[in-house]
PDB file of C-alpha atoms in Angstrom:
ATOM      1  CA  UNK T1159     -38.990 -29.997   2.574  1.00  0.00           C
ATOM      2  CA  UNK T1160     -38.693 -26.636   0.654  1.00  0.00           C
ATOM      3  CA  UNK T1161     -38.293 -23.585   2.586  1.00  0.00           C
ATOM      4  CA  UNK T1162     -41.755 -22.191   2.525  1.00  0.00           C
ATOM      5  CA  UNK T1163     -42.841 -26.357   4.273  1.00  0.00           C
ATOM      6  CA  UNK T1164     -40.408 -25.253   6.508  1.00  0.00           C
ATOM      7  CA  UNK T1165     -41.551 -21.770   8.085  1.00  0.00           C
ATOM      8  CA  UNK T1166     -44.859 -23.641   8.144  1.00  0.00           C
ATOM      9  CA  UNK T1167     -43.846 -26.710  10.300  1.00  0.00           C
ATOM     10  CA  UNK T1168     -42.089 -24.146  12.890  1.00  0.00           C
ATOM     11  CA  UNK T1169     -45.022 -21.621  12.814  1.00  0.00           C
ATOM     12  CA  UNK T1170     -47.171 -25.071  13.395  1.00  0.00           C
ATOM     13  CA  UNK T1171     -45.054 -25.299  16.842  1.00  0.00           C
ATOM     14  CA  UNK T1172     -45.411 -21.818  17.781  1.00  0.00           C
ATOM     15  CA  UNK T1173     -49.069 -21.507  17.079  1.00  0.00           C
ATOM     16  CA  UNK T1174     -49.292 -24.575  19.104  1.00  0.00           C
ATOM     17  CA  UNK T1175     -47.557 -23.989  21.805  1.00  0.00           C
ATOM     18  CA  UNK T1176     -49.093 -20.258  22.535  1.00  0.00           C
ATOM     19  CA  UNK T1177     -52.744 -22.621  22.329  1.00  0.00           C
ATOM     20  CA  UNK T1178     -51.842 -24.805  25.035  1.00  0.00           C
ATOM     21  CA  UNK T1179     -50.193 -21.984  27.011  1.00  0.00           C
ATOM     22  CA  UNK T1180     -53.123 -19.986  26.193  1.00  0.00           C
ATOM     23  CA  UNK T1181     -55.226 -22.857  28.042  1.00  0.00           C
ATOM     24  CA  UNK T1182     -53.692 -23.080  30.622  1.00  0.00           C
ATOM     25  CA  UNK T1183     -53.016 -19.723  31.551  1.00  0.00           C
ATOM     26  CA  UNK T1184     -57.401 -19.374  30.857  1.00  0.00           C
ATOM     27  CA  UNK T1185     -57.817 -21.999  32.969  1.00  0.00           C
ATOM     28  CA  UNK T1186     -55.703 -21.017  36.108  1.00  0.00           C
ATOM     29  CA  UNK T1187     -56.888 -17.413  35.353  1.00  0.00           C
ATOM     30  CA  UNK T1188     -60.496 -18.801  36.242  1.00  0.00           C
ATOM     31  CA  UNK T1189     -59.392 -20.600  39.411  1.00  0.00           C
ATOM     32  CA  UNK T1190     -57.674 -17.114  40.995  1.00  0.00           C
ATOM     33  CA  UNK T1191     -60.210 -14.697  42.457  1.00  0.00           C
ATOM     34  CA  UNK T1192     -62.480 -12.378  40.655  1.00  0.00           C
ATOM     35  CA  UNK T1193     -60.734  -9.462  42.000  1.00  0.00           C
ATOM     36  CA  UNK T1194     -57.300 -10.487  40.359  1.00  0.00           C
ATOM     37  CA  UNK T1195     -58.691 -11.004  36.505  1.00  0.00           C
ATOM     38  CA  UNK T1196     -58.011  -7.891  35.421  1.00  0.00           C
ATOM     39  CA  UNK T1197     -54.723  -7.112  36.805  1.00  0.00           C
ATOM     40  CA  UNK T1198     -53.491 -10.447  35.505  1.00  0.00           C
ATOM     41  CA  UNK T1199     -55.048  -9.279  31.789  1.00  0.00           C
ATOM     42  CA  UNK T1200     -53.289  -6.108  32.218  1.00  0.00           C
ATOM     43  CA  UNK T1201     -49.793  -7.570  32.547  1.00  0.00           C
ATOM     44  CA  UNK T1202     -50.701 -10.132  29.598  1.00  0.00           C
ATOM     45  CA  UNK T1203     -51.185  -7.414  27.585  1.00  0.00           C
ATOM     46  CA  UNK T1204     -47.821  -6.307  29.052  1.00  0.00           C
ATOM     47  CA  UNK T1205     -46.605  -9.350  27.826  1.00  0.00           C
ATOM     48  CA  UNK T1206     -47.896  -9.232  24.164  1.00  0.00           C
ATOM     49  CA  UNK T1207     -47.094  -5.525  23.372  1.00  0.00           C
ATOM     50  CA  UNK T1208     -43.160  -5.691  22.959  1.00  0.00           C
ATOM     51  CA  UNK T1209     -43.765  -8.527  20.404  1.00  0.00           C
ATOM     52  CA  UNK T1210     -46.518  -7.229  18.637  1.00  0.00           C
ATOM     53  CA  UNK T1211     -44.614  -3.460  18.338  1.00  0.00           C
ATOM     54  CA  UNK T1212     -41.523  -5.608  16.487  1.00  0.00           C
ATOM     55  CA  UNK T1213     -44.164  -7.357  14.228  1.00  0.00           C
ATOM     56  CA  UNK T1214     -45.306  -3.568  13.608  1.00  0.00           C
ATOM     57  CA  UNK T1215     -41.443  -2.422  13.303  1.00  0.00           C
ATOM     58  CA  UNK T1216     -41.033  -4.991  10.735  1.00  0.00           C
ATOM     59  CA  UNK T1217     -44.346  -5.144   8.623  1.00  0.00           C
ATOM     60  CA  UNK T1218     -43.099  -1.157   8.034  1.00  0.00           C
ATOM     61  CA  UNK T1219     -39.879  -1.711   7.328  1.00  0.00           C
ATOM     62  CA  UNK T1220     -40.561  -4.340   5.078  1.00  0.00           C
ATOM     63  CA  UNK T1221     -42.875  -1.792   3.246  1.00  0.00           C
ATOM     64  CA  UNK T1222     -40.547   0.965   3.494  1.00  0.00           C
ATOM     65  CA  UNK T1223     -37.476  -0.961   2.201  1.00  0.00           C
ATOM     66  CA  UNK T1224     -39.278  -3.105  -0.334  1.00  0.00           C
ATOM     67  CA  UNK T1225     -38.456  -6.384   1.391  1.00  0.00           C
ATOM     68  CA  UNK T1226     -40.492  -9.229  -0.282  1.00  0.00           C
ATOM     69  CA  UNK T1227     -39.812 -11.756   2.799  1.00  0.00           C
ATOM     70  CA  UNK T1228     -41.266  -9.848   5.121  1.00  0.00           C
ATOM     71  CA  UNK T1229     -44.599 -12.181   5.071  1.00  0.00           C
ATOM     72  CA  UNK T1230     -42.479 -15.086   5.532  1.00  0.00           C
ATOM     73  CA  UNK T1231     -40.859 -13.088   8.864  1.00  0.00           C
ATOM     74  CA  UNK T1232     -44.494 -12.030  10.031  1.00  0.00           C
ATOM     75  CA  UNK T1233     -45.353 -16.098   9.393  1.00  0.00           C
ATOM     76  CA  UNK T1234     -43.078 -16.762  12.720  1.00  0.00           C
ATOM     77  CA  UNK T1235     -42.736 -13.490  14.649  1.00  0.00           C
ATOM     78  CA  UNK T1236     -46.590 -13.400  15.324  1.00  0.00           C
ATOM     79  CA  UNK T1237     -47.015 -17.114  16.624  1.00  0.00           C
ATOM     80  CA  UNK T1238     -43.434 -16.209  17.848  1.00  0.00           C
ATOM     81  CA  UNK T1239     -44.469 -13.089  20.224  1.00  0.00           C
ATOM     82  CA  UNK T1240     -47.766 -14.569  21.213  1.00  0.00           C
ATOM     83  CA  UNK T1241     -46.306 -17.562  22.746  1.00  0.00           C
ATOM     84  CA  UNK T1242     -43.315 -15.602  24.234  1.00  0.00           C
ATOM     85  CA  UNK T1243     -46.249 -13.651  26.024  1.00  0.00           C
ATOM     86  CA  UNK T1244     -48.472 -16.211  26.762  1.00  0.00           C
ATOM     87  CA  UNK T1245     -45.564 -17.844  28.264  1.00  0.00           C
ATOM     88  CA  UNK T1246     -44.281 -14.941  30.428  1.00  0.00           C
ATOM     89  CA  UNK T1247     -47.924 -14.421  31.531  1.00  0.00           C
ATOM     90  CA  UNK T1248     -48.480 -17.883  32.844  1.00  0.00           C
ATOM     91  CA  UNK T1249     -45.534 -17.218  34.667  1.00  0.00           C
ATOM     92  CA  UNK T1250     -47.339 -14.662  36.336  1.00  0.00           C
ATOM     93  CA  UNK T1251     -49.443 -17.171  37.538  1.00  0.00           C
ATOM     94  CA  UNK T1252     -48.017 -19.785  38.831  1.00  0.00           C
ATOM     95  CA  UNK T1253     -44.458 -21.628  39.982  1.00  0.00           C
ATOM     96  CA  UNK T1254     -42.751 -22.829  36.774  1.00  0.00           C
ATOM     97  CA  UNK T1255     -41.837 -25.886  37.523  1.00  0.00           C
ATOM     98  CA  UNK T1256     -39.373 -28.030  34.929  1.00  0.00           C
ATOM     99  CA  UNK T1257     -42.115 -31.176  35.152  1.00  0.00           C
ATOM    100  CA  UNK T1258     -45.015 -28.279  33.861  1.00  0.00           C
ATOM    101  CA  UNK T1259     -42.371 -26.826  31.400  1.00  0.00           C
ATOM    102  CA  UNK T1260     -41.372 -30.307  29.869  1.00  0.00           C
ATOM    103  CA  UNK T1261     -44.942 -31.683  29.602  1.00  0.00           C
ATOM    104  CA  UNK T1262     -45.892 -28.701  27.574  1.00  0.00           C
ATOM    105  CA  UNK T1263     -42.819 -28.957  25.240  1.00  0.00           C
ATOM    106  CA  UNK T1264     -43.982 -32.885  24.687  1.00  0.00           C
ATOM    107  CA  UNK T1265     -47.594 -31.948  24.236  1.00  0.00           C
ATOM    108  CA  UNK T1266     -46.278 -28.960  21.988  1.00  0.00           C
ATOM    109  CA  UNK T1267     -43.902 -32.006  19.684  1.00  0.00           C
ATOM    110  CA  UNK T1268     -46.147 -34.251  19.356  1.00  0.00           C
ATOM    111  CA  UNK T1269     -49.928 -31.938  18.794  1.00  0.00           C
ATOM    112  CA  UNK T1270     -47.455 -29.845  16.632  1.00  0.00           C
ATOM    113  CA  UNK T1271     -45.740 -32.729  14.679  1.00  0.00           C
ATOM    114  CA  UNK T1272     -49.131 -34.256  14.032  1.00  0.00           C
ATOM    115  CA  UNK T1273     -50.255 -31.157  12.481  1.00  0.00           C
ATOM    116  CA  UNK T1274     -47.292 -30.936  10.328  1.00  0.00           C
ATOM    117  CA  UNK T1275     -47.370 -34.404   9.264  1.00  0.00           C
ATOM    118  CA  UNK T1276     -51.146 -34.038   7.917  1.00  0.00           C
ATOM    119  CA  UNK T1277     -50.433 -30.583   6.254  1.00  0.00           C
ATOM    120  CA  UNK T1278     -46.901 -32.146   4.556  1.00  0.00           C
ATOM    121  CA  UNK T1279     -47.358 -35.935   3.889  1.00  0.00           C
ATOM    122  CA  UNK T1280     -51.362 -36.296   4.654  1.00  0.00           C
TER     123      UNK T1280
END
């Protein structure tokens, strides 16, 4: 695998697993009362603002200093931050448990490693 394959394969795992945090977190924000939804988007967006003010940090450094990688850093901070706060806001939400933790690692491997094996061998 060259290097660019890759970033790919592990911004493949972190796009996936911010999707199927990002469902459930949708799904058990629908089952808590009305009154809650917009508190619970407020601290999401908690969540998601320390990651997305590095990505900012480093998309500007990058263009201050010249850095040519810099796209290949914003390839897996983005996916990165979004399932770091998709994560942390679920937790808002419910009891992690390590049975609810490891299911979504194995549905994360193998969705993820599907994807990767179309877009490298398929």
């Amino acid at each position: 695998m060259t290097p660019i394959a890759v970033v790919e394969a592990v911004a493949t795992l972190f796009w996936t697993y911010a999707g199927l945090a990002g469902i459930e977190w949708a799904v058990r924000l629908a089952r808590t009362e009305r009154r809650e939804h917009i508190p619970l988007v407020a601290e999401l967006t908690g969540h998601l603002v320390p990651a997305m003010i590095m990505l900012l940090v480093v998309v500007l450094a990058g263009a201050f200093f010249g850095f040519p990688t810099v796209v290949v850093v914003i390839a897996i901070l983005f996916p990165a931050g979004l399932a770091v706060g998709l994560h942390m806001g679920l937790n808002d939400l419910r009891e992690a448990t390590w049975r609810g933790e490891a299911t979504r690692f194995a549905l994360t491997a193998l969705i993820g490693g599907a994807v990767i094996w179309m877009r490298q061998f398929g």
